[in-house]
Amino acid sequence: MKTRAAVALEAGRPLEVMEVNLDGPKAGEVMIEIKATGICHTDEFTRSGDDPEGLFPAILGHEGTGVVVEVGPDVKSLKPGDHVIPLYTPECRECPSCLSGKTNLCTRIRATQGQGLMPDGTSRFSMLDGTPIHHYMGCSTFSNYTVLPEIAVAKVREDAPFDKICYIGCGVTTGIGAVINTAKVEIGAKAVVFGLGGIGLNVVQGLRLAGADMIIGVDLNNDRKEMAERFGMTHFVNPKEIDGNIVSHIVEMTKTPFDQIGGADYSFDATGSTKVMRDALECTHRGWGQSVIIGVAAAGAEISTRPFQLVTGRVWKGTAFGGARGRTDVPKIVDWYMDGKIEIDPMITHTMPLDDINKGFDLMHKGESIRSVVLY
Ligand SMILES: NC(=O)C1=CN([C@@H]2O[C@H](COP(=O)(O)OP(=O)(O)OC[C@H]3O[C@@H](n4cnc5c(N)ncnc54)[C@H](O)[C@@H]3O)[C@@H](O)[C@H]2O)C=CC1
Ligand SMILES: N[C@@H](CCC(=O)N[C@@H](CSC=O)C(=O)NCC(=O)O)C(=O)O
Ligand SMILES: [Zn+2]
Ligand SMILES: [Zn+2]
């Protein structure tokens, strides 16, 4: 069949909306009509050429939702009409990683997914002249119709609005999951969130859910303050507007008469800057501070710190998809949203048709949007 998609033809170029060929689902695969997709900074990371794994031409997009329209042979858990969220982190429930109980990073299809291919080593997408187009993060939600392996699809309730729950496909789950699954923040904690964009605001919301007492937000963009306060931030710092460095500033802010050492119990990087990642580690408390890296950094970038920071008890961690096991956890997060336990609507600041998808990237660059959502 033919479908409309925004195609990344080359690194650094705007996406081009065009008709492409899409083959039907093979064994163990399903075809999904995408109804809505968010634009995450990771899409920009790959579009720009910063992603060491980036492949072109490709159909980007990994934060979507839609309806199953066709299932291939051997598909057992899904049927046409099911409402679903595609998962860039699948959950096969059979591989050593899934069975370990220690990680959400299912390894069943990682090799082909990283090559922009379906598990059988081929692509379902091609240009009208027959040139293959790569899949992206196994999802390619910047296409009106896409094909995914069954193990990379979460079935969700049918009364949840597509234009909001698409965000659970990445940003909401990543931010809240980083707090709950990865850091396991406890009631009364002091935490710092670097970067108050589409991910960082969800970290803030996760910290409020976990019962943190002090939620410090750090961003270069003062416009982020109001929205972050709405989601539970208690203190805001713009590093450009303080005397001295951000690490000392946060250590001072977190001191108490009883504890003159200072430092956050938890910190989170949601910027992708390796300088920020270092600051985030070093502003945590001697002896027990934990810093979680969420941001993805450009090809070739490396993190560094003095080993003494770790010798003295700080812990550096990372998280992908907030440590969530997609098929199990994503339907629950949709329930949280529908039950009013978490908020999504105010963070979706802009919507647009597929034809205007590049405007969503422009708004991200200008720092004017939190999340732009493409509605099909
Ligand atoms: N590990 C994972 O599973 C995931 C990682 N990501 C990554 O998380 C990062 C954030 O993504 P989004 O929130 O969508 O991006 P975004 O562009 O919406 O937000 C980034 C925020 O960081 C702020 N910022 C940038 N440099 C800063 C600095 N030096 N100090 C303080 N603030 C700074 C910006 O002003 C902006 O508010 C990206 O690197 C993205 O690729 C996104 C989703 C999942
Ligand atoms: N090349 C990667 C894309 C960049 C990346 O690091 N993705 C993260 C999640 S960031 C989401 O917005 C990730 O966890 N990817 C899954 C993995 O196993 O690498 C890619 O193609 O996924
Ligand atoms: Zn994302
Ligand atoms: Zn698995």
CSV table of N, CA, C and O in Angstrom, one decimal, residues 31-98:
chain,number,residue,atom,x,y,z
A,31,MET,N,0.4,-4.0,11.5
A,31,MET,CA,0.3,-2.7,10.9
A,31,MET,C,-0.5,-1.8,11.7
A,31,MET,O,-1.6,-2.2,12.2
A,32,ILE,N,0.0,-0.5,11.9
A,32,ILE,CA,-0.8,0.4,12.8
A,32,ILE,C,-1.1,1.7,12.0
A,32,ILE,O,-0.2,2.2,11.3
A,33,GLU,N,-2.3,2.2,12.1
A,33,GLU,CA,-2.6,3.5,11.6
A,33,GLU,C,-2.3,4.5,12.7
A,33,GLU,O,-2.9,4.5,13.8
A,34,ILE,N,-1.3,5.3,12.5
A,34,ILE,CA,-0.9,6.3,13.5
A,34,ILE,C,-1.9,7.4,13.5
A,34,ILE,O,-2.2,8.0,12.5
A,35,LYS,N,-2.4,7.8,14.7
A,35,LYS,CA,-3.3,8.9,14.8
A,35,LYS,C,-2.7,10.1,15.3
A,35,LYS,O,-3.1,11.2,15.0
A,36,ALA,N,-1.6,10.0,16.1
A,36,ALA,CA,-0.9,11.2,16.7
A,36,ALA,C,0.5,10.8,17.0
A,36,ALA,O,0.7,9.7,17.4
A,37,THR,N,1.4,11.8,16.9
A,37,THR,CA,2.8,11.5,17.3
A,37,THR,C,3.4,12.8,17.9
A,37,THR,O,3.3,13.9,17.2
A,38,GLY,N,4.1,12.7,19.0
A,38,GLY,CA,4.9,13.8,19.5
A,38,GLY,C,6.2,13.9,18.8
A,38,GLY,O,6.7,13.0,18.1
A,39,ILE,N,6.8,15.1,18.9
A,39,ILE,CA,8.2,15.3,18.3
A,39,ILE,C,9.1,15.4,19.5
A,39,ILE,O,9.0,16.4,20.3
A,40,CYS,N,10.0,14.5,19.7
A,40,CYS,CA,10.9,14.4,20.9
A,40,CYS,C,12.3,15.0,20.4
A,40,CYS,O,12.6,14.9,19.3
A,41,HIS,N,13.0,15.4,21.4
A,41,HIS,CA,14.4,16.0,21.0
A,41,HIS,C,15.3,14.9,20.4
A,41,HIS,O,16.2,15.2,19.7
A,42,THR,N,15.0,13.6,20.7
A,42,THR,CA,15.8,12.5,20.1
A,42,THR,C,15.5,12.4,18.6
A,42,THR,O,16.5,12.1,17.9
A,43,ASP,N,14.3,12.8,18.2
A,43,ASP,CA,14.1,12.8,16.7
A,43,ASP,C,15.0,13.9,16.1
A,43,ASP,O,15.6,13.7,15.0
A,44,GLU,N,15.2,15.0,16.8
A,44,GLU,CA,16.0,16.1,16.3
A,44,GLU,C,17.5,15.7,16.4
A,44,GLU,O,18.3,16.0,15.5
A,45,PHE,N,17.9,14.9,17.4
A,45,PHE,CA,19.2,14.4,17.6
A,45,PHE,C,19.6,13.6,16.4
A,45,PHE,O,20.7,13.7,15.8
A,46,THR,N,18.7,12.8,15.9
A,46,THR,CA,19.0,11.9,14.7
A,46,THR,C,18.9,12.7,13.4
A,46,THR,O,19.8,12.6,12.6
A,47,ARG,N,17.9,13.5,13.3
A,47,ARG,CA,17.7,14.3,12.1
A,47,ARG,C,18.9,15.2,11.8
A,47,ARG,O,19.4,15.3,10.7
A,48,SER,N,19.5,15.8,12.9
A,48,SER,CA,20.6,16.7,12.8
A,48,SER,C,21.9,16.1,12.4
A,48,SER,O,22.8,16.7,11.9
A,49,GLY,N,22.0,14.7,12.6
A,49,GLY,CA,23.2,14.0,12.3
A,49,GLY,C,24.1,13.8,13.5
A,49,GLY,O,25.2,13.2,13.4
A,50,ASP,N,23.6,14.2,14.7
A,50,ASP,CA,24.3,13.9,15.9
A,50,ASP,C,24.3,12.5,16.4
A,50,ASP,O,25.1,12.1,17.2
A,51,ASP,N,23.3,11.7,15.9
A,51,ASP,CA,23.2,10.3,16.4
A,51,ASP,C,24.2,9.4,15.7
A,51,ASP,O,24.2,9.3,14.4
A,52,PRO,N,25.1,8.8,16.4
A,52,PRO,CA,26.1,7.9,15.8
A,52,PRO,C,25.5,6.8,15.0
A,52,PRO,O,26.1,6.2,14.1
A,53,GLU,N,24.2,6.4,15.4
A,53,GLU,CA,23.6,5.3,14.7
A,53,GLU,C,22.6,5.8,13.6
A,53,GLU,O,21.9,5.0,13.0
A,54,GLY,N,22.6,7.1,13.4
A,54,GLY,CA,21.7,7.7,12.4
A,54,GLY,C,21.8,7.1,11.0
A,54,GLY,O,22.9,7.0,10.5
A,55,LEU,N,20.7,6.8,10.4
A,55,LEU,CA,20.7,6.2,9.0
A,55,LEU,C,19.7,7.0,8.2
A,55,LEU,O,18.7,7.4,8.7
A,56,PHE,N,20.1,7.2,6.9
A,56,PHE,CA,19.2,7.9,6.0
A,56,PHE,C,19.2,7.2,4.6
A,56,PHE,O,20.1,6.5,4.3
A,57,PRO,N,18.0,7.3,3.9
A,57,PRO,CA,16.8,7.9,4.3
A,57,PRO,C,16.1,7.1,5.4
A,57,PRO,O,16.2,5.9,5.4
A,58,ALA,N,15.4,7.8,6.3
A,58,ALA,CA,14.7,7.1,7.3
A,58,ALA,C,13.4,7.9,7.6
A,58,ALA,O,13.2,9.1,7.3
A,59,ILE,N,12.4,7.1,8.2
A,59,ILE,CA,11.2,7.8,8.7
A,59,ILE,C,11.3,7.8,10.2
A,59,ILE,O,11.3,6.7,10.9
A,60,LEU,N,11.5,9.0,10.8
A,60,LEU,CA,11.8,9.2,12.2
A,60,LEU,C,10.4,9.1,12.9
A,60,LEU,O,9.4,8.8,12.4
A,61,GLY,N,10.5,9.5,14.2
A,61,GLY,CA,9.3,9.5,15.1
A,61,GLY,C,9.2,8.2,15.9
A,61,GLY,O,9.3,7.1,15.4
A,62,HIS,N,9.0,8.4,17.2
A,62,HIS,CA,8.9,7.2,18.1
A,62,HIS,C,8.0,7.5,19.3
A,62,HIS,O,8.0,6.7,20.3
A,63,GLU,N,7.2,8.5,19.2
A,63,GLU,CA,6.3,8.9,20.4
A,63,GLU,C,4.9,9.0,19.9
A,63,GLU,O,4.3,10.0,19.8
A,64,GLY,N,4.3,7.8,19.5
A,64,GLY,CA,3.0,7.8,18.8
A,64,GLY,C,2.0,6.9,19.4
A,64,GLY,O,2.2,6.2,20.4
A,65,THR,N,0.8,7.0,18.8
A,65,THR,CA,-0.3,6.1,19.2
A,65,THR,C,-1.2,5.9,18.0
A,65,THR,O,-1.2,6.7,17.1
A,66,GLY,N,-2.0,4.9,18.0
A,66,GLY,CA,-2.8,4.6,16.9
A,66,GLY,C,-3.6,3.3,17.0
A,66,GLY,O,-3.8,2.9,18.2
A,67,VAL,N,-4.1,2.8,15.9
A,67,VAL,CA,-5.0,1.7,15.9
A,67,VAL,C,-4.4,0.6,15.0
A,67,VAL,O,-3.9,0.8,13.9
A,68,VAL,N,-4.5,-0.7,15.5
A,68,VAL,CA,-4.0,-1.8,14.7
A,68,VAL,C,-5.0,-2.0,13.5
A,68,VAL,O,-6.2,-2.0,13.7
A,69,VAL,N,-4.4,-2.1,12.3
A,69,VAL,CA,-5.3,-2.3,11.1
A,69,VAL,C,-5.2,-3.6,10.5
A,69,VAL,O,-6.0,-4.1,9.8
A,70,GLU,N,-4.0,-4.3,10.7
A,70,GLU,CA,-3.8,-5.6,10.1
A,70,GLU,C,-2.8,-6.3,11.0
A,70,GLU,O,-1.8,-5.7,11.5
A,71,VAL,N,-2.9,-7.6,11.1
A,71,VAL,CA,-1.9,-8.4,11.8
A,71,VAL,C,-1.4,-9.5,10.9
A,71,VAL,O,-2.1,-10.1,10.1
A,72,GLY,N,-0.1,-9.8,11.0
A,72,GLY,CA,0.5,-10.8,10.3
A,72,GLY,C,0.3,-12.2,10.9
A,72,GLY,O,-0.3,-12.3,12.0
A,73,PRO,N,0.8,-13.3,10.2
A,73,PRO,CA,0.7,-14.6,10.8
A,73,PRO,C,1.3,-14.7,12.2
A,73,PRO,O,2.3,-14.0,12.5
A,74,ASP,N,0.8,-15.5,13.0
A,74,ASP,CA,1.3,-15.9,14.4
A,74,ASP,C,1.2,-14.8,15.4
A,74,ASP,O,1.7,-14.9,16.5
A,75,VAL,N,0.5,-13.7,15.1
A,75,VAL,CA,0.3,-12.6,16.1
A,75,VAL,C,-0.8,-13.1,17.0
A,75,VAL,O,-1.9,-13.4,16.6
A,76,LYS,N,-0.5,-13.1,18.3
A,76,LYS,CA,-1.5,-13.6,19.3
A,76,LYS,C,-2.1,-12.6,20.2
A,76,LYS,O,-3.3,-12.7,20.6
A,77,SER,N,-1.4,-11.5,20.5
A,77,SER,CA,-1.8,-10.6,21.6
A,77,SER,C,-2.6,-9.4,21.0
A,77,SER,O,-3.0,-8.6,21.8
A,78,LEU,N,-2.6,-9.2,19.7
A,78,LEU,CA,-3.2,-8.0,19.1
A,78,LEU,C,-4.2,-8.4,18.0
A,78,LEU,O,-4.0,-9.4,17.3
A,79,LYS,N,-5.2,-7.5,17.8
A,79,LYS,CA,-6.1,-7.7,16.7
A,79,LYS,C,-6.5,-6.4,16.1
A,79,LYS,O,-6.4,-5.3,16.7
A,80,PRO,N,-7.0,-6.4,14.8
A,80,PRO,CA,-7.4,-5.1,14.2
A,80,PRO,C,-8.4,-4.4,15.1
A,80,PRO,O,-9.3,-5.0,15.7
A,81,GLY,N,-8.3,-3.1,15.2
A,81,GLY,CA,-9.2,-2.3,16.1
A,81,GLY,C,-8.5,-2.0,17.5
A,81,GLY,O,-9.0,-1.0,18.1
A,82,ASP,N,-7.5,-2.7,17.9
A,82,ASP,CA,-6.9,-2.4,19.2
A,82,ASP,C,-6.2,-1.1,19.1
A,82,ASP,O,-5.6,-0.7,18.2
A,83,HIS,N,-6.4,-0.3,20.2
A,83,HIS,CA,-5.7,1.0,20.4
A,83,HIS,C,-4.3,0.6,21.0
A,83,HIS,O,-4.2,-0.1,22.0
A,84,VAL,N,-3.3,1.3,20.5
A,84,VAL,CA,-1.9,0.8,20.9
A,84,VAL,C,-0.9,2.0,20.9
A,84,VAL,O,-1.2,3.1,20.3
A,85,ILE,N,0.2,1.8,21.6
A,85,ILE,CA,1.3,2.7,21.7
A,85,ILE,C,2.5,1.9,21.2
A,85,ILE,O,2.9,0.9,21.8
A,86,PRO,N,3.2,2.4,20.1
A,86,PRO,CA,4.4,1.7,19.7
A,86,PRO,C,5.5,1.9,20.7
A,86,PRO,O,5.6,2.9,21.4
A,87,LEU,N,6.4,0.9,20.9
A,87,LEU,CA,7.4,0.9,21.9
A,87,LEU,C,8.8,0.8,21.2
A,87,LEU,O,9.1,-0.2,20.5
A,88,TYR,N,9.7,1.8,21.5
A,88,TYR,CA,11.0,1.7,21.0
A,88,TYR,C,11.9,0.8,21.9
A,88,TYR,O,13.0,0.4,21.5
A,89,THR,N,11.4,0.5,23.0
A,89,THR,CA,12.0,-0.5,23.9
A,89,THR,C,11.0,-1.6,24.0
A,89,THR,O,10.0,-1.5,24.7
A,90,PRO,N,11.2,-2.7,23.2
A,90,PRO,CA,10.2,-3.8,23.2
A,90,PRO,C,10.2,-4.5,24.5
A,90,PRO,O,11.0,-4.3,25.4
A,91,GLU,N,9.3,-5.5,24.6
A,91,GLU,CA,9.2,-6.3,25.8
A,91,GLU,C,8.8,-7.7,25.4
A,91,GLU,O,7.6,-8.0,25.2
A,92,CYS,N,9.8,-8.6,25.1
A,92,CYS,CA,9.4,-9.9,24.5
A,92,CYS,C,9.1,-10.9,25.6
A,92,CYS,O,8.4,-11.9,25.4
A,93,ARG,N,9.5,-10.6,26.8
A,93,ARG,CA,9.2,-11.5,28.0
A,93,ARG,C,9.9,-12.8,27.9
A,93,ARG,O,9.6,-13.8,28.7
A,94,GLU,N,10.9,-13.0,27.0
A,94,GLU,CA,11.5,-14.3,26.8
A,94,GLU,C,13.1,-14.2,26.8
A,94,GLU,O,13.8,-15.2,27.0
A,95,CYS,N,13.6,-13.1,26.4
A,95,CYS,CA,15.1,-12.9,26.3
A,95,CYS,C,15.8,-12.9,27.6
A,95,CYS,O,15.1,-12.6,28.6
A,96,PRO,N,17.1,-13.1,27.7
A,96,PRO,CA,17.8,-13.0,28.9
A,96,PRO,C,17.6,-11.7,29.7
A,96,PRO,O,17.5,-11.7,30.9
A,97,SER,N,17.5,-10.6,28.9
A,97,SER,CA,17.3,-9.3,29.6
A,97,SER,C,15.9,-9.2,30.2
A,97,SER,O,15.8,-8.8,31.4
A,98,CYS,N,14.9,-9.6,29.5
A,98,CYS,CA,13.5,-9.6,30.0
A,98,CYS,C,13.4,-10.5,31.2
A,98,CYS,O,12.8,-10.1,32.2
